[in-house]
Tab-separated table of C-alpha atoms in Angstrom:
chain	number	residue	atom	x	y	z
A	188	UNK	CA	0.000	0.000	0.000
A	189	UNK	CA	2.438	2.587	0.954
A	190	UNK	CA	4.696	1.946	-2.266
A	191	UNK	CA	1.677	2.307	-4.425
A	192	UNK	CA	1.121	5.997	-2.368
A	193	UNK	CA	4.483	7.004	-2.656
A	194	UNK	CA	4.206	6.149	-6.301
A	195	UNK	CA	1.136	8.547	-6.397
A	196	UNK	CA	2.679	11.508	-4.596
A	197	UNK	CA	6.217	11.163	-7.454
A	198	UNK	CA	3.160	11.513	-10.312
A	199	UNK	CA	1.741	14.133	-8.404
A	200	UNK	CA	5.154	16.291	-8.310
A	201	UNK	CA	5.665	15.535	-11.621
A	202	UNK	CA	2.357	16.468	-12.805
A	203	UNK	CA	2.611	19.737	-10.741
A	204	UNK	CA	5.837	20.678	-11.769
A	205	UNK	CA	4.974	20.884	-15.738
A	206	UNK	CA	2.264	23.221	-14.465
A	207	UNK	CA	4.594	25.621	-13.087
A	208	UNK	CA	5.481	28.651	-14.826
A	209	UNK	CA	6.963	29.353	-17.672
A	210	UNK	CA	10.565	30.240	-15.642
A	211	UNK	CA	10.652	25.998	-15.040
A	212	UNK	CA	10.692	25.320	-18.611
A	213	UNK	CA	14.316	24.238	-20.072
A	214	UNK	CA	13.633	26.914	-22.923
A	215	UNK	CA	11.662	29.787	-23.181
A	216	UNK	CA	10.398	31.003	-26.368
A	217	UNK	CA	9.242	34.540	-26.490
A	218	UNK	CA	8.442	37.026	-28.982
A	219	UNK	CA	9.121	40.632	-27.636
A	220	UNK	CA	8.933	43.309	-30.331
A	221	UNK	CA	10.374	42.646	-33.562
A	222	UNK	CA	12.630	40.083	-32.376
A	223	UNK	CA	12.002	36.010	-31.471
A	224	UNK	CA	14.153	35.566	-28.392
A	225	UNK	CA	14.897	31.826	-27.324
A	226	UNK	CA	16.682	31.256	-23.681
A	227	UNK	CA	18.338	28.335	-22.881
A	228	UNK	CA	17.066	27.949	-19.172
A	229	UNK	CA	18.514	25.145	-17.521
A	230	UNK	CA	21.512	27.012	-15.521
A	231	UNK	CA	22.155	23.777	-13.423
A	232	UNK	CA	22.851	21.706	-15.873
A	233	UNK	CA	25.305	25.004	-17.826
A	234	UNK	CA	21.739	24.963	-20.250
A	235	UNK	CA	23.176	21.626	-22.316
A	236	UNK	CA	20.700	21.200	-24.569
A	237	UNK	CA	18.489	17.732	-24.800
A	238	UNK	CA	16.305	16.841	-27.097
A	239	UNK	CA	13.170	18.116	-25.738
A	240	UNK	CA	14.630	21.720	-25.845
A	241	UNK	CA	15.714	20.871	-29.450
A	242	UNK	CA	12.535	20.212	-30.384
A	243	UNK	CA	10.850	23.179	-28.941
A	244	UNK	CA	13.533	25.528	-31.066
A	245	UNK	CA	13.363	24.082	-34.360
A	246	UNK	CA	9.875	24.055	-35.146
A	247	UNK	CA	9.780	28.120	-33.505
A	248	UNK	CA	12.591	29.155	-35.456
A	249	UNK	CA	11.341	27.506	-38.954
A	250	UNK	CA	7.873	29.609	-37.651
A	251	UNK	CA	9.848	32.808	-36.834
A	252	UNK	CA	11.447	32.877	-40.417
A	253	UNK	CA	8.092	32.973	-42.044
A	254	UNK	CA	6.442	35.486	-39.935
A	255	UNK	CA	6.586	38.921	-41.638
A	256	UNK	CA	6.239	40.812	-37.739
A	257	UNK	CA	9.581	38.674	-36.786
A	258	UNK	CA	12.743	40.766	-37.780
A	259	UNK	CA	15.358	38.481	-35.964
A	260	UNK	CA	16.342	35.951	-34.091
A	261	UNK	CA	18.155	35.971	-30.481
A	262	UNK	CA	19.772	33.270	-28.707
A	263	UNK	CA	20.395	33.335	-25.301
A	264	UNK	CA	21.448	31.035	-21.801
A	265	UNK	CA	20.255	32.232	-18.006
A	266	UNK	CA	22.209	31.964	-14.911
A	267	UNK	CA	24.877	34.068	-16.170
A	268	UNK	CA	27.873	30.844	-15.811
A	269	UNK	CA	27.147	29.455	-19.156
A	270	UNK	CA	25.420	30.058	-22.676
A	271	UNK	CA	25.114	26.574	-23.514
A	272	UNK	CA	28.343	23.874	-22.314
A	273	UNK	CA	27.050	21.302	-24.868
A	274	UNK	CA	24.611	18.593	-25.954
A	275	UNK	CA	23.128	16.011	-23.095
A	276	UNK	CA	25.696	13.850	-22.756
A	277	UNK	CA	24.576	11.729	-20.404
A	278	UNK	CA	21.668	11.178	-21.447
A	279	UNK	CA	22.973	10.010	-25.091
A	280	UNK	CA	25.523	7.474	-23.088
A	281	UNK	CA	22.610	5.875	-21.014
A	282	UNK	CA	20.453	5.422	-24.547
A	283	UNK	CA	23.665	3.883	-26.197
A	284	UNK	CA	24.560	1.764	-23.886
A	285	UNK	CA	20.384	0.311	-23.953
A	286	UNK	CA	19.941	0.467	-28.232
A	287	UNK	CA	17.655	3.383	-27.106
A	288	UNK	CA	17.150	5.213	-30.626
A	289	UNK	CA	17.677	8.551	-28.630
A	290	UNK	CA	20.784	7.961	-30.210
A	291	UNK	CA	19.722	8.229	-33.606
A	292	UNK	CA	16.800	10.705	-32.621
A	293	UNK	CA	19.294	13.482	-30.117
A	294	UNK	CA	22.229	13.824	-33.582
A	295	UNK	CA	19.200	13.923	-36.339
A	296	UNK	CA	17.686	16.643	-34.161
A	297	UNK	CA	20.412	18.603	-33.370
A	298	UNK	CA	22.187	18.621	-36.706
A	299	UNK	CA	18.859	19.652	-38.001
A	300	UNK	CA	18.577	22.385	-35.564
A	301	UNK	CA	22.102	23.605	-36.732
A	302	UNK	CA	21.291	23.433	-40.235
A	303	UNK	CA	18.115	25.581	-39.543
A	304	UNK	CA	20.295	28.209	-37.818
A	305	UNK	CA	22.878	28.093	-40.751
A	306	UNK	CA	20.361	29.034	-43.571
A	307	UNK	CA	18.157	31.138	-41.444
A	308	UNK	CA	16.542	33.697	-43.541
A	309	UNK	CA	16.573	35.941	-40.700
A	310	UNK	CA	19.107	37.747	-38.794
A	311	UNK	CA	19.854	35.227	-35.521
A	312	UNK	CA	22.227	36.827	-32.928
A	313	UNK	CA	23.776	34.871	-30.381
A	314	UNK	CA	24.823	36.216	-27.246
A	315	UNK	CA	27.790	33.752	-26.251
A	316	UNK	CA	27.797	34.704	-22.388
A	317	UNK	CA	29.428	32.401	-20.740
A	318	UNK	CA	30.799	28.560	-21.780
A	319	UNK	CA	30.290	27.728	-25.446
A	320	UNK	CA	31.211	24.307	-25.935
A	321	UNK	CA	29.791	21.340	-28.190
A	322	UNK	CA	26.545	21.878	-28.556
A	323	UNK	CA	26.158	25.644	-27.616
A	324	UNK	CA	28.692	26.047	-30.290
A	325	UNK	CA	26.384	24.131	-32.942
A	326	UNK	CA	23.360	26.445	-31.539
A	327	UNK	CA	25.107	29.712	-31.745
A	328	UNK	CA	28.125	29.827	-34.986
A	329	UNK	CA	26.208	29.333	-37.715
A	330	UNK	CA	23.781	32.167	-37.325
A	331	UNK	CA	24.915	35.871	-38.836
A	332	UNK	CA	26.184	37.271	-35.251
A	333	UNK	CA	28.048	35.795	-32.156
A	334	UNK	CA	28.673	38.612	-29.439
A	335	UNK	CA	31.355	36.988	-27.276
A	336	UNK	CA	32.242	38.918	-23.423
A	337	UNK	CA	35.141	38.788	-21.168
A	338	UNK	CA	32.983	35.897	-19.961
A	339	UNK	CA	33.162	33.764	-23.167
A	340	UNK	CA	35.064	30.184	-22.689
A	341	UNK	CA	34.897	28.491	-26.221
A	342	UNK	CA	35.887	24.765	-26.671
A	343	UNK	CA	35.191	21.890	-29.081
A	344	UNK	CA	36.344	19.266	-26.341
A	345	UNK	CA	34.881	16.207	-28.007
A	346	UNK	CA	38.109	13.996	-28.976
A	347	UNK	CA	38.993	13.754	-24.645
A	348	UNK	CA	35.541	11.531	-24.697
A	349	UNK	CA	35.548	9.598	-28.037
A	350	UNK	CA	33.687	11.456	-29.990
A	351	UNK	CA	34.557	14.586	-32.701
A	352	UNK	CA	33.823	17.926	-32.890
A	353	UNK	CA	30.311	17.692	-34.675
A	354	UNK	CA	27.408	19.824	-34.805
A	355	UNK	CA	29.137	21.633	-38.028
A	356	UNK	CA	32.658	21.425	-36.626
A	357	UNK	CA	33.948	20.138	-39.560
A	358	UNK	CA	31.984	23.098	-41.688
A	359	UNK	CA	33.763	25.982	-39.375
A	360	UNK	CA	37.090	24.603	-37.864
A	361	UNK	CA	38.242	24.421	-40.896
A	362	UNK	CA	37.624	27.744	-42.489
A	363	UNK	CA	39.073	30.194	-39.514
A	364	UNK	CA	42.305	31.096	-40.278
A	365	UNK	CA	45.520	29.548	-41.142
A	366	UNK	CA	45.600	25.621	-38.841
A	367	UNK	CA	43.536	27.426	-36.095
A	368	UNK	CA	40.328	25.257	-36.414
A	369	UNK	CA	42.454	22.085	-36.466
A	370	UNK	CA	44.403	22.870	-33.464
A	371	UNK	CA	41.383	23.844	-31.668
A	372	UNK	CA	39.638	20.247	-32.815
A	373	UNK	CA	42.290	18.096	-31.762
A	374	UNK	CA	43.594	19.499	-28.982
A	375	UNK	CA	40.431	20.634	-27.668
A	376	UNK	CA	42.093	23.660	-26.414
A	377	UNK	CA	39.684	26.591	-24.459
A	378	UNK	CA	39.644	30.435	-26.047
A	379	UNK	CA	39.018	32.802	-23.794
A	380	UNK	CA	37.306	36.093	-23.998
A	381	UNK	CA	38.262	38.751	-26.750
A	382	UNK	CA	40.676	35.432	-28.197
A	383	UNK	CA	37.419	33.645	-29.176
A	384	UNK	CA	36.648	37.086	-31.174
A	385	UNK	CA	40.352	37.274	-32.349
A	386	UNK	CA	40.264	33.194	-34.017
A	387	UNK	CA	37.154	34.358	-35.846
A	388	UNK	CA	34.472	32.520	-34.453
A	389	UNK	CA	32.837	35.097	-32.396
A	390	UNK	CA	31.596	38.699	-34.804
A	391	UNK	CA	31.473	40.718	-32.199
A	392	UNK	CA	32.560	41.516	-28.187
A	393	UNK	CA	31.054	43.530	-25.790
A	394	UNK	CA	30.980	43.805	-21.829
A	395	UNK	CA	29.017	40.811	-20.330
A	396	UNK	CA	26.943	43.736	-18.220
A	397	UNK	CA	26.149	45.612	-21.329
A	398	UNK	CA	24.450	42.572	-22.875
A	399	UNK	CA	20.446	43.423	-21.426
A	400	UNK	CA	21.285	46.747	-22.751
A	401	UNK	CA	22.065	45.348	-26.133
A	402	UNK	CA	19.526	43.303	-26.274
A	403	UNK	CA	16.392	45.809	-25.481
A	404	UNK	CA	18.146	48.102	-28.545
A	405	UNK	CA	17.900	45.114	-30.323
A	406	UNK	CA	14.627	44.450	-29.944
A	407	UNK	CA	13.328	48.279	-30.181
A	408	UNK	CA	14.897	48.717	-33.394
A	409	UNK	CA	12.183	49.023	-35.922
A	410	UNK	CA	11.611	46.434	-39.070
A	411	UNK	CA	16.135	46.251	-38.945
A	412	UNK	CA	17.484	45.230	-41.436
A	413	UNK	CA	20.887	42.926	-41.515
A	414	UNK	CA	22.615	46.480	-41.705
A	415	UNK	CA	20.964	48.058	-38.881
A	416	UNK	CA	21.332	45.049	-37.195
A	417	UNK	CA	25.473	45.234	-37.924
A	418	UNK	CA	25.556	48.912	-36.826
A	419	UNK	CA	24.148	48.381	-33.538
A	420	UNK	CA	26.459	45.365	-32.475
A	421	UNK	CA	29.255	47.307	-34.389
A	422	UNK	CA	28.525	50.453	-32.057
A	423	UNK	CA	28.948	48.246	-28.721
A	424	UNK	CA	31.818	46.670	-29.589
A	425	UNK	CA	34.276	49.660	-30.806
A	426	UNK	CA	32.426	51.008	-26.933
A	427	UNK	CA	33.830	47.744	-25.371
A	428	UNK	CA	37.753	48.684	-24.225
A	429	UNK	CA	38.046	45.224	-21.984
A	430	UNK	CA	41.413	43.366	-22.583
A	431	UNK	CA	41.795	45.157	-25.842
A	432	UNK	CA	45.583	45.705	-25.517
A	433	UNK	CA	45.660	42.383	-25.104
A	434	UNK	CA	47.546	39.885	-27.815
A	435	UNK	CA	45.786	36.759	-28.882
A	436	UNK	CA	46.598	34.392	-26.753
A	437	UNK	CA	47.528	32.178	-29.585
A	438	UNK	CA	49.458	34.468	-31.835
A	439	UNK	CA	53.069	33.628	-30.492
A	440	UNK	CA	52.088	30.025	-31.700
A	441	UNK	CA	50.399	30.749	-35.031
A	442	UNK	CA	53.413	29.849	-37.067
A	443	UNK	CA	54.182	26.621	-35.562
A	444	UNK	CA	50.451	25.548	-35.079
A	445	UNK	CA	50.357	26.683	-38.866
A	446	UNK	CA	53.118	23.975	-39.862
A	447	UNK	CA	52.915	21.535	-37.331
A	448	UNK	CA	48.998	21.070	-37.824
A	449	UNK	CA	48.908	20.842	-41.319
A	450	UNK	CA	50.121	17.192	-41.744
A	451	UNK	CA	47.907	15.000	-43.799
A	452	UNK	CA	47.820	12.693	-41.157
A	453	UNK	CA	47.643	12.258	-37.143
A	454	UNK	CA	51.093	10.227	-37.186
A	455	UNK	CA	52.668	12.700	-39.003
A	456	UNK	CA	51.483	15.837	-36.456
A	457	UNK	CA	52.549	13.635	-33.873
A	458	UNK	CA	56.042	13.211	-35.884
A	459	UNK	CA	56.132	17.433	-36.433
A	460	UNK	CA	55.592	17.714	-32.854
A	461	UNK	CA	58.572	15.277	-31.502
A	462	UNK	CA	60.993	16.717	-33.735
A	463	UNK	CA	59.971	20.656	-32.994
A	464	UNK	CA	60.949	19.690	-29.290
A	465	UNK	CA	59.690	22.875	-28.451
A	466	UNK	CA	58.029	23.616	-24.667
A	467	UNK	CA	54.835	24.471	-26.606
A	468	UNK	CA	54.937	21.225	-29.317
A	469	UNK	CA	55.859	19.006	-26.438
A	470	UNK	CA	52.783	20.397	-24.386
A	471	UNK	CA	50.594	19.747	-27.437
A	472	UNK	CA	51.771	16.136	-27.612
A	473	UNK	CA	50.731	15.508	-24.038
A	474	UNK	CA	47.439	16.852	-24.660
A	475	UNK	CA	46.891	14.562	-27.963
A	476	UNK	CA	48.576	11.558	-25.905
A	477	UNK	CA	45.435	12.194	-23.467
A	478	UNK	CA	42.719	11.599	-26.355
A	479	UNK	CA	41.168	9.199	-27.983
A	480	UNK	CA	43.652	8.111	-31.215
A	481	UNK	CA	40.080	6.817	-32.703
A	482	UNK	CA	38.436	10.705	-32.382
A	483	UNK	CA	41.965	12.122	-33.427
A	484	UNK	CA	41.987	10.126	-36.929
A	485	UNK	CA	38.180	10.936	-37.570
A	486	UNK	CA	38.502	14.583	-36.625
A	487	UNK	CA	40.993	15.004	-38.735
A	488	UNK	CA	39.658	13.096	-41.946
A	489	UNK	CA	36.084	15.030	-40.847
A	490	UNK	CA	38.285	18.622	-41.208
A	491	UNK	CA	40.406	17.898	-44.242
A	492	UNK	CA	36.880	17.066	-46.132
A	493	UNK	CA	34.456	19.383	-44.320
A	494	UNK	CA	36.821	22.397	-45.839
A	495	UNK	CA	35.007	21.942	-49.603
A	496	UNK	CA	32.119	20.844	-48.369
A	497	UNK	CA	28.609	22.614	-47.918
A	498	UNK	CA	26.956	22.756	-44.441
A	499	UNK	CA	24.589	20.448	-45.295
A	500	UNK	CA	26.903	17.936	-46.230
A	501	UNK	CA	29.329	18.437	-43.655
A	502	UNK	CA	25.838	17.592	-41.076
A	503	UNK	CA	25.340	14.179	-42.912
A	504	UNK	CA	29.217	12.992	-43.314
A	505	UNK	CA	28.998	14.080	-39.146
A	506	UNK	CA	25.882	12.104	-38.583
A	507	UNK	CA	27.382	9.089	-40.157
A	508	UNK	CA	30.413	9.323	-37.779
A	509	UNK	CA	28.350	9.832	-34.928
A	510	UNK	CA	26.255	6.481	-35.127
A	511	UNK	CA	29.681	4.952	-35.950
A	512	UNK	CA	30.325	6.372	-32.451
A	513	UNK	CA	27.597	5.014	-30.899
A	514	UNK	CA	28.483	1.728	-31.761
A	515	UNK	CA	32.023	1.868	-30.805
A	516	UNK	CA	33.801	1.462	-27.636
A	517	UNK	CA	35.764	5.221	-26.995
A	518	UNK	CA	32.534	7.500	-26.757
A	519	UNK	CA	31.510	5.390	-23.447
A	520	UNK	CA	34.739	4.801	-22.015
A	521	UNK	CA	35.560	8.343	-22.450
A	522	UNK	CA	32.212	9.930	-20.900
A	523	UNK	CA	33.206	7.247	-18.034
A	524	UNK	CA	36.491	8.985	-17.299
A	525	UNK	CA	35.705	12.609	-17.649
A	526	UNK	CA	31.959	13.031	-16.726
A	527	UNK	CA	31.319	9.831	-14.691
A	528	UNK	CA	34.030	8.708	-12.855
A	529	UNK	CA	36.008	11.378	-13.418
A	530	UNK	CA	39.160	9.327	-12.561
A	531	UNK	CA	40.213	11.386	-15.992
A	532	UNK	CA	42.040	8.308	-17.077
A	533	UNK	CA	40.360	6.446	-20.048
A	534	UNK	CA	41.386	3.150	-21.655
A	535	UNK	CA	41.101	3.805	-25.337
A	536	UNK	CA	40.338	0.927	-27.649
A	537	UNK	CA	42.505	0.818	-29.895
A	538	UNK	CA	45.377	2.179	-27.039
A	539	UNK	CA	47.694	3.959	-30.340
A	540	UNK	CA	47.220	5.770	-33.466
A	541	UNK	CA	48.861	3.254	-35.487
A	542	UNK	CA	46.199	0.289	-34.751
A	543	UNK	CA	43.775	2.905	-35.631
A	544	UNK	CA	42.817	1.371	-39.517
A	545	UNK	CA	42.697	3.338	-42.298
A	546	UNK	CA	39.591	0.627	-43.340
A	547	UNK	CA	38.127	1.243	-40.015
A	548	UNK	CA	37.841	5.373	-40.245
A	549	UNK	CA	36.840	4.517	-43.937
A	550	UNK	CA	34.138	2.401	-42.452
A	551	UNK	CA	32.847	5.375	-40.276
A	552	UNK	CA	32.172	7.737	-43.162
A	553	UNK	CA	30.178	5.370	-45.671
A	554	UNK	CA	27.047	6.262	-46.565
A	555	UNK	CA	24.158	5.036	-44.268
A	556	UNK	CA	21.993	4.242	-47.022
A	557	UNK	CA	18.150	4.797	-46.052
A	558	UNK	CA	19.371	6.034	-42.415
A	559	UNK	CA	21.477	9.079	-43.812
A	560	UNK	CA	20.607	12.035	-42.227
A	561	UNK	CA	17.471	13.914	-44.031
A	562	UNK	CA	17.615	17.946	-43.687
């Protein structure tokens, strides 16, 4: 009897918590002038999206793009720590490890999602507050404007758990400048501030406490065009004097990342890196020793063909590699280590680059046939 009540008062809770306000929903979705703003509103979790919050956006963005009253598009997180610090993880390793087809159902969403972003018709602003990692980074570089702040922490962290950088990784990695994107892939390294303006991937950079200013001139302007749009983020940031004596934190390293990255293959960086011997190639080794060699030879296959390819293609080589993920061994073992466990110490499968097959990564990117990814 009393399991059967305390079953009854869980329901209950449940059933009164999707009553509650709006403020409890994981994404609000509000139209407040001219503008269609979307927040990412799960500040516990950093807002990682999940698939219920992808499915809320899509469908609102495909209906702000028609709507002749909408003027643009902005993207926001709450709880002022993150803007979004990636996809649901978790949740995607639980389904995996069960054949749950939340594996197939979380990547088709949320490269769908991204592709709707990248040919929005509409300007789509994203205020990168915050972390920007993984999945915030699918949500948010695609669109016409990214406003990065002193608070901005960019990463594509995704080869330190088995996986690649996806959600259009291998569209924008490898178009920023010079080897930039592919040490930033591989290495997984974290941009900072004004640097995440300075590699290219943020348009703009203004003071974290201006933002609610920026965004209520956004939304007052009246029927903007992209133009107007440009001028307004344009007057903020040339008013934004944070760190901006500051050298990019990568530009003492450009020249060497530029060589030693541009190997056609992962041995061969790892070759250009023992014989530089330098304190910063030797530094970069350790970090690559740390990842999975199985992430390292996709991401780098994924970048070298992502750089001709359109968006849309570049979603459905990455959907092929991630089911090819979700069937391997790496992906789990390495959201045991860093998320999990967090003993940090993963046991790849294969252990070295070199039993890493050149069939096998050709495996990964074939065709899927009547499961490729529809956008």
């Amino acid at each position: 009897r009393l399991r059967a009540l305390n079953r009854l008062q869980v329901i209950f809770q449940h059933l009164k918590m999707s009553k509650q306000t709006d403020s409890a929903a994981e994404v609000l979705l509000e139209k407040k002038g001219g503008a269609g703003v979307i927040t990412l509103n799960r500040p516990k979790a950093l807002n990682a999206l999940n698939l219920s919050m992808i499915q809320k956006i899509y469908p609102q963005i495909k209906t702000w793009e028609q709507d002749p009253e909408t003027f643009l598009i902005i993207i926001k997180g709450t709880g002022g720590k993150a803007f979004c610090a990636g996809g649901d993880i978790r949740a995607i390793t639980e389904a995996g490890k069960v054949g749950d087809k939340l594996i197939q159902d979380f990547f088709i969403g949320e490269y769908r999602l991204n592709n709707a972003i990248g040919t929005c018709k509409k300007p789509y602003v994203a205020l990168i507050d915050g972390i920007t990692m993984g999945g915030g980074v699918g949500v948010s570089v695609h669109g016409h404007f990214r406003v990065a702040t002193e608070k901005t922490v960019f990463a594509m962290p995704e080869t330190a758990i088995g996986l690649f950088p996806d959600v259009g990784g291998g569209y924008f990695l490898p178009r920023l400048s010079g080897k930039i994107g592919y040490y930033l892939a591989l290495t997984g390294c974290r941009l900072k501030g004004r640097d995440v303006l300075k590699a290219g991937i943020a348009t703009h950079f203004v003071e974290s406490e201006k933002l609610p200013a920026l965004e209520k001139d956004l939304i007052a302007l009246k029927s903007p065009s992209k133009e107007k749009i440009a001028d307004l983020l344009n007057s903020y940031h040339m008013k934004c004097t944070i760190d901006q004596e500051k050298e990019f934190a990568l530009d003492e390293h450009m020249e060497k990342i530029n060589s030693l990255f541009s190997a056609n293959s992962m041995e061969e960086i790892v070759k250009k890196l023992k014989q530089d011997g330098s304190p910063f190639a030797m530094k970069q080794l350790e970090t690559l020793n740390k990842m999975s060699p199985t992430s390292l030879k996709l991401t780098l296959r994924q970048l070298r063909e992502g750089a001709s390819m359109s968006l849309q293609e570049v979603l459905r080589m990455e959907y092929r590699l991630s089911q090819a993920c979700m069937k391997g061994h790496d992906f789990y073992e390495g959201v045991r280590a860093v998320l999990i466990d967090k003993d940090q110490s993963p046991k790849w499968k294969p252990a070295a680059l070199e039993e890493v097959s050149d069939e096998f990564v050709d495996n990964c990117f074939k065709p899927l046939g009547s499961d490729d990814l529809k956008l």
